[in-house]
Short mmCIF file of C-alpha atoms in Angstrom, two decimals:
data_model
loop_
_atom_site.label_atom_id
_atom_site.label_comp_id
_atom_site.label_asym_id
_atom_site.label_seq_id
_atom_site.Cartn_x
_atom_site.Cartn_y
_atom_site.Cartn_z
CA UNK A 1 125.08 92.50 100.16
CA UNK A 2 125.86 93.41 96.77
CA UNK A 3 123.04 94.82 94.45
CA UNK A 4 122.48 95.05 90.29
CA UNK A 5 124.81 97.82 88.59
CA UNK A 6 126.93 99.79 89.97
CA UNK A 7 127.20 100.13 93.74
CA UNK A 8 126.04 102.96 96.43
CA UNK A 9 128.07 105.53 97.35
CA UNK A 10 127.74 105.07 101.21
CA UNK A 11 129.74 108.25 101.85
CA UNK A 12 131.87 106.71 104.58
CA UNK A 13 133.53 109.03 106.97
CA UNK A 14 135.33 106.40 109.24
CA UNK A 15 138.80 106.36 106.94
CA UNK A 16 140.65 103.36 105.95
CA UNK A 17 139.18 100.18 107.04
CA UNK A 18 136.08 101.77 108.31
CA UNK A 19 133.35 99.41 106.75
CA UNK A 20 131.00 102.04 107.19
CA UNK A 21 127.70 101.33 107.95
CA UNK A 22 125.76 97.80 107.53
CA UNK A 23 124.11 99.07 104.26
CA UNK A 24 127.13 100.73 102.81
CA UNK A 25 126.97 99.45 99.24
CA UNK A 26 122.72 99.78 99.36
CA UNK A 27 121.23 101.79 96.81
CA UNK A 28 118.00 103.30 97.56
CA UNK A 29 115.61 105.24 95.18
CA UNK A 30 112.99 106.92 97.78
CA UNK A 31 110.05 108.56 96.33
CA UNK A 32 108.28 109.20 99.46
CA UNK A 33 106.52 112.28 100.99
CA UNK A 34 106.31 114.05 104.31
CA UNK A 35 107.14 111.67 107.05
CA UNK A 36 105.75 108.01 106.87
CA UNK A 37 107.82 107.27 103.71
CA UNK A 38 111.00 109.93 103.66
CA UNK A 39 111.71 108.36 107.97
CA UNK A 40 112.00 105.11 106.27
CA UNK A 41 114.39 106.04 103.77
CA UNK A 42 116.32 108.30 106.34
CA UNK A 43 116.33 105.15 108.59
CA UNK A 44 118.11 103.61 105.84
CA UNK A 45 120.93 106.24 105.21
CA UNK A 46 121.50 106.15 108.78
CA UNK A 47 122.83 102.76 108.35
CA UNK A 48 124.77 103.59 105.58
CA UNK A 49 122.84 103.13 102.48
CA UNK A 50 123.11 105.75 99.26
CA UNK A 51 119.45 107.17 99.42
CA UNK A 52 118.57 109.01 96.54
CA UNK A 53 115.13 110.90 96.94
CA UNK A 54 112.90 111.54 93.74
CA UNK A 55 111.18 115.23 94.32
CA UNK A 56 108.75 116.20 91.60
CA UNK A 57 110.52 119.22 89.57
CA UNK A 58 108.11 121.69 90.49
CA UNK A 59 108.04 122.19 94.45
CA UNK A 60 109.75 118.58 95.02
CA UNK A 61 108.36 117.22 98.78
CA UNK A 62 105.75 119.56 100.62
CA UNK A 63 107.57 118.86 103.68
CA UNK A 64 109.95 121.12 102.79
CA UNK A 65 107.51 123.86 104.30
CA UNK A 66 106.18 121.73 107.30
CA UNK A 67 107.63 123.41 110.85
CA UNK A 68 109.84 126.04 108.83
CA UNK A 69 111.54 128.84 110.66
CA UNK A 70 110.30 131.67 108.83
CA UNK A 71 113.61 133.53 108.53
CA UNK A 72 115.58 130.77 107.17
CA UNK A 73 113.64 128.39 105.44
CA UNK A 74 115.21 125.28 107.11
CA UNK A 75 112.62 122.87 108.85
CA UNK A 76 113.57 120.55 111.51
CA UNK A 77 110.95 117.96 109.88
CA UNK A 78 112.19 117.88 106.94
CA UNK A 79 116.01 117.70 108.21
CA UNK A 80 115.04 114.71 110.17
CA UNK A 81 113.26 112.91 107.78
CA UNK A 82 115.22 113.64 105.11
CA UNK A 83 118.45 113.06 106.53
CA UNK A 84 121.43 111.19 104.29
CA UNK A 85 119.68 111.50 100.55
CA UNK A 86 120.95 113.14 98.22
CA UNK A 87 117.74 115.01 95.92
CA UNK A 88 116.84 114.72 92.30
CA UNK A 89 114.15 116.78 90.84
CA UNK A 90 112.78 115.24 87.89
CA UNK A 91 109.19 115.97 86.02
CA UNK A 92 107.77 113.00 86.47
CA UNK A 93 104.68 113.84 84.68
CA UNK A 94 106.78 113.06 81.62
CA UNK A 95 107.98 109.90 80.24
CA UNK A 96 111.20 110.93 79.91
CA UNK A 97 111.17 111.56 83.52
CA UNK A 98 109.65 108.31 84.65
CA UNK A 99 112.20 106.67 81.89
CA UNK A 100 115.10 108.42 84.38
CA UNK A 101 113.81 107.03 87.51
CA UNK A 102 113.33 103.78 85.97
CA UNK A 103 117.15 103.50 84.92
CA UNK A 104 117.74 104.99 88.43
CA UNK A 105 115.87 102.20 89.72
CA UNK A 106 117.60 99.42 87.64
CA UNK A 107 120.73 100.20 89.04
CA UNK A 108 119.60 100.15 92.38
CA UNK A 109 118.78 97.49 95.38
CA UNK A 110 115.76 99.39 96.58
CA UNK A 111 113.17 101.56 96.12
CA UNK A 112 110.47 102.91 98.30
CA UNK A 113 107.18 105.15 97.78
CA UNK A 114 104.04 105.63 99.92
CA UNK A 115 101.43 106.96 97.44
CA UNK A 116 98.15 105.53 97.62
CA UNK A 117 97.70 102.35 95.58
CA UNK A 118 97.49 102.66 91.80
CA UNK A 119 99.44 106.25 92.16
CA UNK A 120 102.56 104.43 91.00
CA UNK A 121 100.68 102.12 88.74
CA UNK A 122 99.77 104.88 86.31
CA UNK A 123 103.11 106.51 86.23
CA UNK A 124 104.56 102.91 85.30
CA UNK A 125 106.18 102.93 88.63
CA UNK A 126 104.67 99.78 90.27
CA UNK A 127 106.70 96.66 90.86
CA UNK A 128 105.35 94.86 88.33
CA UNK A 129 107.01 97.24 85.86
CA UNK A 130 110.44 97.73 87.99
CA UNK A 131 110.90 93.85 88.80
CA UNK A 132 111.10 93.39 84.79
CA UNK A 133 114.30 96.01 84.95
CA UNK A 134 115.85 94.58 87.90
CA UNK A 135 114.23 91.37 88.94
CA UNK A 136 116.52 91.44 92.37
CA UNK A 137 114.49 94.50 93.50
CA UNK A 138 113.57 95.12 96.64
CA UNK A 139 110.43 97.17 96.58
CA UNK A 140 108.85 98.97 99.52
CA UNK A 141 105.51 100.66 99.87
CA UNK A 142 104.11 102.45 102.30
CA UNK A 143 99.83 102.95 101.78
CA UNK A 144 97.53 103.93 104.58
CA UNK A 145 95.11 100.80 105.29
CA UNK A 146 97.05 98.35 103.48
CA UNK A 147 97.40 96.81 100.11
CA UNK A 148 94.13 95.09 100.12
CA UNK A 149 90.36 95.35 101.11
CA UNK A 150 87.82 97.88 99.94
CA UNK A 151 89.79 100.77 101.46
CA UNK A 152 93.47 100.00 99.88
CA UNK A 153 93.05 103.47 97.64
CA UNK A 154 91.77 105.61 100.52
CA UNK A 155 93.57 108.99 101.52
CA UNK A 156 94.75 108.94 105.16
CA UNK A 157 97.43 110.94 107.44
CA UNK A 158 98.74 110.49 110.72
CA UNK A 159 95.94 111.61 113.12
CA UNK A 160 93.45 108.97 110.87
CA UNK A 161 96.30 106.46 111.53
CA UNK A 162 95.69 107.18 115.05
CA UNK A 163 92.33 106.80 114.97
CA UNK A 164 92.08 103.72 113.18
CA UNK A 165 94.07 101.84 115.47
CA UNK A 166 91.85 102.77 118.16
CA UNK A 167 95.19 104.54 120.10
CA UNK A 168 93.25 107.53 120.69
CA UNK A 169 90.50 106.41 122.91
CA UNK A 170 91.54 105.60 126.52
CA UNK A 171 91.26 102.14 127.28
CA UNK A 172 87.40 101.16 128.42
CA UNK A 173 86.84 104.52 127.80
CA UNK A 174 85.55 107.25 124.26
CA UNK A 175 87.43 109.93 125.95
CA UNK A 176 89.99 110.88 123.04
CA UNK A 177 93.46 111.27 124.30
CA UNK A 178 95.60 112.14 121.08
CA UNK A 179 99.35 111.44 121.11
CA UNK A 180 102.36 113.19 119.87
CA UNK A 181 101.42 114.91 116.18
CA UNK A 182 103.39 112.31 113.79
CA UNK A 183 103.00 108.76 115.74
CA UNK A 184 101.56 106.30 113.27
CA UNK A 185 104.07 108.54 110.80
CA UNK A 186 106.81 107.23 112.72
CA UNK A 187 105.77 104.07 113.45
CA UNK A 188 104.77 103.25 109.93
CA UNK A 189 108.29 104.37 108.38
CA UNK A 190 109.54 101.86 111.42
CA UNK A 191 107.85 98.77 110.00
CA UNK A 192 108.51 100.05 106.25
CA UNK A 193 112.25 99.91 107.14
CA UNK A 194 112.10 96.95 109.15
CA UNK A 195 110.17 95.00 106.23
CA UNK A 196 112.88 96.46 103.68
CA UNK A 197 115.92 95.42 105.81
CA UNK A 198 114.25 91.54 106.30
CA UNK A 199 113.74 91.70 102.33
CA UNK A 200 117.19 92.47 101.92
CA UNK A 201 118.90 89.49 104.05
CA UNK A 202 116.35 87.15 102.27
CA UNK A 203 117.42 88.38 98.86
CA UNK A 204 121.40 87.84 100.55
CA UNK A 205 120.13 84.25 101.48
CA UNK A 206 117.84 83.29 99.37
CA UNK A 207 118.83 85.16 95.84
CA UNK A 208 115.03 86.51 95.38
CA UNK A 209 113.48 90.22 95.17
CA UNK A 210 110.29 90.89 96.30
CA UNK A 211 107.41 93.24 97.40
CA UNK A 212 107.28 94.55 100.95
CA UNK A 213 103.65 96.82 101.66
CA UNK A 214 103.11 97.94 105.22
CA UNK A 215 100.48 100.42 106.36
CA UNK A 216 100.05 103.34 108.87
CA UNK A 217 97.27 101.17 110.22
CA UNK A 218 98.77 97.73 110.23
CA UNK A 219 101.69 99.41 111.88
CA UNK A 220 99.72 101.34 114.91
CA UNK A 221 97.78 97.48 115.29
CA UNK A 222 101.53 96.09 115.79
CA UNK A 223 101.90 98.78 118.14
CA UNK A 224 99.05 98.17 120.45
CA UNK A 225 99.89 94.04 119.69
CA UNK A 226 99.13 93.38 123.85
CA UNK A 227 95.95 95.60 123.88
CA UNK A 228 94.72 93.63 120.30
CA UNK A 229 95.99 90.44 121.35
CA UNK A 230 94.07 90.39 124.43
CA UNK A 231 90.82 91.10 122.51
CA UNK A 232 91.08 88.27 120.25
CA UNK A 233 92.37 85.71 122.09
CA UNK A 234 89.25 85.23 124.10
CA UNK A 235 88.63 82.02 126.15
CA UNK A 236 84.76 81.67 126.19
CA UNK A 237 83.89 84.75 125.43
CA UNK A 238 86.28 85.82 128.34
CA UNK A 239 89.00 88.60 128.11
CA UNK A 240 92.51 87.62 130.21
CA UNK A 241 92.44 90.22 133.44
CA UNK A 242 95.74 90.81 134.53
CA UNK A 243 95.68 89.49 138.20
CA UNK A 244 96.07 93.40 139.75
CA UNK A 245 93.07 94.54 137.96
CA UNK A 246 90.96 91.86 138.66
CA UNK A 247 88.89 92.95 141.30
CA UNK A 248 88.11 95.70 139.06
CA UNK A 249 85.55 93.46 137.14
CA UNK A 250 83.92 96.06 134.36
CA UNK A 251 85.27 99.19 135.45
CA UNK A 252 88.33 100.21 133.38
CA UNK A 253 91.64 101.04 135.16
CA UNK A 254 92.18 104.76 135.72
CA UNK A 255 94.96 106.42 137.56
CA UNK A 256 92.71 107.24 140.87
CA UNK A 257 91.83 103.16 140.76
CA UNK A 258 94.45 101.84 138.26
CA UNK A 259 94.34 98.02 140.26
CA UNK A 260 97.57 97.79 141.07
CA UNK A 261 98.72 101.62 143.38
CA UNK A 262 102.41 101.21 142.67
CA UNK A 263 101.77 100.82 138.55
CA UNK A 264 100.76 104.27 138.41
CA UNK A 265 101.73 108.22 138.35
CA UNK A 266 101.91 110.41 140.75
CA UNK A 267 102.40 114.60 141.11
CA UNK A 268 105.01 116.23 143.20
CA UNK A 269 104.80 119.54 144.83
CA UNK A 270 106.17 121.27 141.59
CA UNK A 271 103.53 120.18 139.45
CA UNK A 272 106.19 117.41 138.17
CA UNK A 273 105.09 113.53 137.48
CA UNK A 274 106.56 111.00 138.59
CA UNK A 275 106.01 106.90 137.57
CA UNK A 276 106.32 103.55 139.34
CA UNK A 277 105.97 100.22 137.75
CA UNK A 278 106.28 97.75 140.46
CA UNK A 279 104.49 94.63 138.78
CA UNK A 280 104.90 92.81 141.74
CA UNK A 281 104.89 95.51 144.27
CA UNK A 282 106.12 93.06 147.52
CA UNK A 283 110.09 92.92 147.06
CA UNK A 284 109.65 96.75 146.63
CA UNK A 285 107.26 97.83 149.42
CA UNK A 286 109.22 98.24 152.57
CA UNK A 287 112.14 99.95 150.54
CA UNK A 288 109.24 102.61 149.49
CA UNK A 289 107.87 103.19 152.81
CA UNK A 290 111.28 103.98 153.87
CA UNK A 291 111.55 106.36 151.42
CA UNK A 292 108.34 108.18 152.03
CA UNK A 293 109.71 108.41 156.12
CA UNK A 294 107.54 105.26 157.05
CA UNK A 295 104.35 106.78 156.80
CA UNK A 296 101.45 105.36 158.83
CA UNK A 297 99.02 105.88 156.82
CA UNK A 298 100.42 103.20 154.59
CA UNK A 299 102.65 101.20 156.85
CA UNK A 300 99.70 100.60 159.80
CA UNK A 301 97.43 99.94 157.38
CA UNK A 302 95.96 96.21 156.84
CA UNK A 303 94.32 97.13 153.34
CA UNK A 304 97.70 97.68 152.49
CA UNK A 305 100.17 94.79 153.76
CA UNK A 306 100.02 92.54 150.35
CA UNK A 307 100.54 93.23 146.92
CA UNK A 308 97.16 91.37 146.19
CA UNK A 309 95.57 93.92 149.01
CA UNK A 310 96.74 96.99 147.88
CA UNK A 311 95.34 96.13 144.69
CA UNK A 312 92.30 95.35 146.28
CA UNK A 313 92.21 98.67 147.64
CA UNK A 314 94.19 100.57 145.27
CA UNK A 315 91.75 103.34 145.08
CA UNK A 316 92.18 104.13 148.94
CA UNK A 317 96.07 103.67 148.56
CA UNK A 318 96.32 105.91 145.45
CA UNK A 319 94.79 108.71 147.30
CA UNK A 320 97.24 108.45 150.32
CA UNK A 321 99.73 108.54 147.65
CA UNK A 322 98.36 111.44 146.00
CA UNK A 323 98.99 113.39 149.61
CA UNK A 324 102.28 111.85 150.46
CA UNK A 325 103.82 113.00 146.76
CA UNK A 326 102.38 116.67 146.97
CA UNK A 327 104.34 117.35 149.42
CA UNK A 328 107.93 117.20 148.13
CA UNK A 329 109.37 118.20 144.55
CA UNK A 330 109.83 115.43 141.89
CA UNK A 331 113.50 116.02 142.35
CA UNK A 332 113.31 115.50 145.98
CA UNK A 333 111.47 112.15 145.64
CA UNK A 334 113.58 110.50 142.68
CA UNK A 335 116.70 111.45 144.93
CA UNK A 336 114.87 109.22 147.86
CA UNK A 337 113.13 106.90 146.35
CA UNK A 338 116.33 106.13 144.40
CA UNK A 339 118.96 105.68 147.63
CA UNK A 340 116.62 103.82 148.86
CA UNK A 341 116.62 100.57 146.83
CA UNK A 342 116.64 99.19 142.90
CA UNK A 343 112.72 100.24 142.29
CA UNK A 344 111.34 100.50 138.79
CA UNK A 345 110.64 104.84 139.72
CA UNK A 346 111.54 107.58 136.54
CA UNK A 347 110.42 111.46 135.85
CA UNK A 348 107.60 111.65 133.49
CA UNK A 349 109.38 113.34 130.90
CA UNK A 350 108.03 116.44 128.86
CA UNK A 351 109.57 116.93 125.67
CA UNK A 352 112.13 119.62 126.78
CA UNK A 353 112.74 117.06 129.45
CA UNK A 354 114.11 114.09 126.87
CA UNK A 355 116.23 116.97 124.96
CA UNK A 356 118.31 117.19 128.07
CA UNK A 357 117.96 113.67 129.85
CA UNK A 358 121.35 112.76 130.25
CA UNK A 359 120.42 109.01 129.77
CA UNK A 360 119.67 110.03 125.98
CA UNK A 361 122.90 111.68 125.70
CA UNK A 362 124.96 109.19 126.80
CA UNK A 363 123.30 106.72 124.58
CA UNK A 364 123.26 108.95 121.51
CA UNK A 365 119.80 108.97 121.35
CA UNK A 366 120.32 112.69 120.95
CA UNK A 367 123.20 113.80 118.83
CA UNK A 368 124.95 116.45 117.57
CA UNK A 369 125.11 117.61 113.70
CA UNK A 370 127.03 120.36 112.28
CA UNK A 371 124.46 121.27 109.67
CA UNK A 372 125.64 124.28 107.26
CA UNK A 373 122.50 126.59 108.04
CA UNK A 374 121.50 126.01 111.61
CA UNK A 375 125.45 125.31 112.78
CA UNK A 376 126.37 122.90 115.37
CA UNK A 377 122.99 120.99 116.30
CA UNK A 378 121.07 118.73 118.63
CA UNK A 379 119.28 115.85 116.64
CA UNK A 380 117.37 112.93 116.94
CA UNK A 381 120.08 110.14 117.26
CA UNK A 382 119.38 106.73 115.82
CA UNK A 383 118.03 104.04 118.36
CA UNK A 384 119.80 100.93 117.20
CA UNK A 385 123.54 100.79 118.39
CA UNK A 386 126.33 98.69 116.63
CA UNK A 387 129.12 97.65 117.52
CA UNK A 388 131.37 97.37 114.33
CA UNK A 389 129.15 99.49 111.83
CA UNK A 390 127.35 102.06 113.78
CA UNK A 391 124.50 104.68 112.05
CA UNK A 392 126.17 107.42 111.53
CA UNK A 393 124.54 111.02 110.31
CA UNK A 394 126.67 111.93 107.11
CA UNK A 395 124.90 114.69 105.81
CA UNK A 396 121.84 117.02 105.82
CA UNK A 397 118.55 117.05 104.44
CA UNK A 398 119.65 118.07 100.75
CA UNK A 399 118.50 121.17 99.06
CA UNK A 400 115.60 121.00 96.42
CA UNK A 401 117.62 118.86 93.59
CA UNK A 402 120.69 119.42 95.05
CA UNK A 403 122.48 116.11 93.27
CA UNK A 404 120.54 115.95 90.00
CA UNK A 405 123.30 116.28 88.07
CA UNK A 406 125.79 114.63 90.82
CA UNK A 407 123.39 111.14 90.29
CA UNK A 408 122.67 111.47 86.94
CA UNK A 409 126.24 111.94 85.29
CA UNK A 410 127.58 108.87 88.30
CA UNK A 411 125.10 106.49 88.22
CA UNK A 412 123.60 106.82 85.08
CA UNK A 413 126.51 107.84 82.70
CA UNK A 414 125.17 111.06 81.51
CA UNK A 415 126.85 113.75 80.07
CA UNK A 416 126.75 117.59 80.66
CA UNK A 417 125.10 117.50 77.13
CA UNK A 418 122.58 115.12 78.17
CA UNK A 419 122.03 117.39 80.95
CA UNK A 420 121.71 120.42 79.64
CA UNK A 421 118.85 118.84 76.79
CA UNK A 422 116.89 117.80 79.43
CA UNK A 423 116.80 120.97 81.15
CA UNK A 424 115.60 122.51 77.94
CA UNK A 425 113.17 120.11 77.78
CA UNK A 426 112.15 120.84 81.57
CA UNK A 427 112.59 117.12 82.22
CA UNK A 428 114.86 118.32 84.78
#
């Protein structure tokens, strides 16, 4: 892909004939904020692009001070979300500022913001007004409830994201269950990189720029796509049943009666989880009795000799379970349950867990970084891997401005004298 003006400085590490990564050559102008917006344009370094982040001269992005150690500054979510950018700090309240950006932009293949509708309108920063300077733009925004409807101005953050989308409430259920802090965050940077990466081949294939506008709450929906599916697609007023939780009729599943025993979680002696997912439990039973030493209680049992009976009686098999499991560690269990045939059985992994699951390391899910402040690091890896250009993490979060005059004098063509006016002026 080759973009307007000069190209992106991708940074490459690899040496010669390393094509870098499959946006080396990208230019991206990011003028995001905290995590839905500054994950999308991190997303994008990873894969090689030049992202260059706009921070407002005075205090720049107030995820700078979000999770902060107190001793050194440095915040792990701001490293991760800010992640291969290189900062500008411009006064954007000021023409002359919004004129810098707007020759940043014209130069560039991309640029991304997720201020709330008619934020960027006032400061002349819609796409309206950066299509006219670079009609091959690609131009991302992230907004809360989309770009449309009575609500397309309202102020929202992740937990309201959450809430929208109804992921908080337990299925059949108003018992609120929130997730991890930063969920519709994530997933909405997800779809805004996704949308900005489809953009891109269709401006390689089909020579046109356009708008892409995707929403904390039209991303959670795409989330929860089976759960929302199911509700619309109604056949006479009927919802599909999945044929394990059938016999249910109104009650919703729940782990002491979930329809189905062996799609469920269990605790160990330790206090550890432990999951199954045996959709169709059958092929799988007899290896599992084995591996709980032929138990009686299950194996004698009639209620229990069929998938379709167990689920029938899931509630009375679940609570066997329950017994069997709380006997043993989680350790002890996986180690059986494991020699004992190929069963769809994992650890339900805490946090601390995943940062040492040595399924994650091997596929780079978790990385290292030697960062200049915190040393040689554990990171979030990236979850896409390629064969010929693979993500790569070239650099840290950048300090407050860090490149101002790094972009400005190689992109733009400025000199040290045009620098140092603007800093008089306090453009810069």
């Amino acid at each position: 892909m080759s973009g307007p003006g000069q190209p992106g400085q991708p940074g490459d590490p690899g040496g010669p004939g390393d094509p870098g990564g499959p946006l080396a050559g990208i230019r991206v102008i990011d003028w995001t904020i905290w995590q839905h917006g500054p994950v999308a344009g991190a997303m994008l370094g990873d894969l090689g692009a030049d992202v260059i982040k706009i921070e407002e001269r005075l205090g720049g992005d107030s995820g700078r001070a979000q999770f902060a150690f107190p001793d050194t500054g440095t915040s792990p979510y701001f490293e991760v979300n800010n992640r291969n950018k290189r900062s500008i700090a411009v006064d954007l309240k000021r023409p002359e500022g919004v004129a810098l950006v707007r020759q940043l932009v014209a130069r560039s293949d991309v640029f991304i913001q997720n201020f709330r509708p008619t934020v960027a309108e006032k400061l002349g920063l819609d796409y309206e007004t950066l299509r006219a300077d670079n009609p091959m733009l690609v131009y991302g925004a992230g907004s809360a409830y989309g770009p449309n409807g009575p609500e397309r101005t309202a102020r929202a953050y992740d937990l309201l994201g959450q809430a929208r989308s109804g992921l908080m409430l337990k299925p059949g259920t108003d018992e609120v269950s929130i997730a991890d802090s930063g969920l519709a965050d994530q997933m909405g940077a997800i779809m805004l990189a996704y949308g900005v990466l489809a953009a891109l081949l269709a401006r390689e294939r089909h020579g046109v720029g356009q708008r892409v506008d995707t929403s904390l709450f039209g991303s959670m929906l795409a989330l929860r796509g089976l759960a929302l599916a199911l509700e619309l697609m109604t056949q006479d007023g009927r919802v599909a049943t999945s044929t394990f939780r059938r016999h249910l009729g109104d009650e919703p599943p729940s782990r002491e009666n979930p329809g189905n025993p062996l799609w469920n979680y269990y605790r160990c002696a330790d206090g550890k989880l432990i999951a199954m997912a045996m959709v169709q439990s059958d092929p799988h039973w007899a290896n599992l009795l084995h591996a709980l030493g032929s138990p009686e209680s299950l194996a004698g049992d009639p209620r229990f000799a069929s998938h379709i009976s167990r689920c029938q009686n899931a509630r009375a098999c679940v609570a066997i379970l329950d017994k069997i499991f709380a006997a043993e560690s989680r350790d002890t269990w996986l180690r059986r349950l494991l020699a004992s045939g190929d069963m769809p059985i994992t650890a339900v992994n805490t946090t601390a867990d995943i940062a040492n699951d040595p399924q994650a390391i091997a596929n780079n899910y978790i990385t290292w970084f030697d960062h200049p402040a915190m040393g040689r690091t554990r990171v979030p890896g990236f979850p896409v891997a390629l064969s010929e250009t693979p993500a790569r993490i070239q650099r840290q979060a950048p300090e407050f401005g860090e490149h101002t005059e790094e972009i400005l004098i190689n992109v733009l063509g400025l000199t040290w004298d045009d620098i140092s006016r603007l800093r008089e002026q306090e453009i810069l």
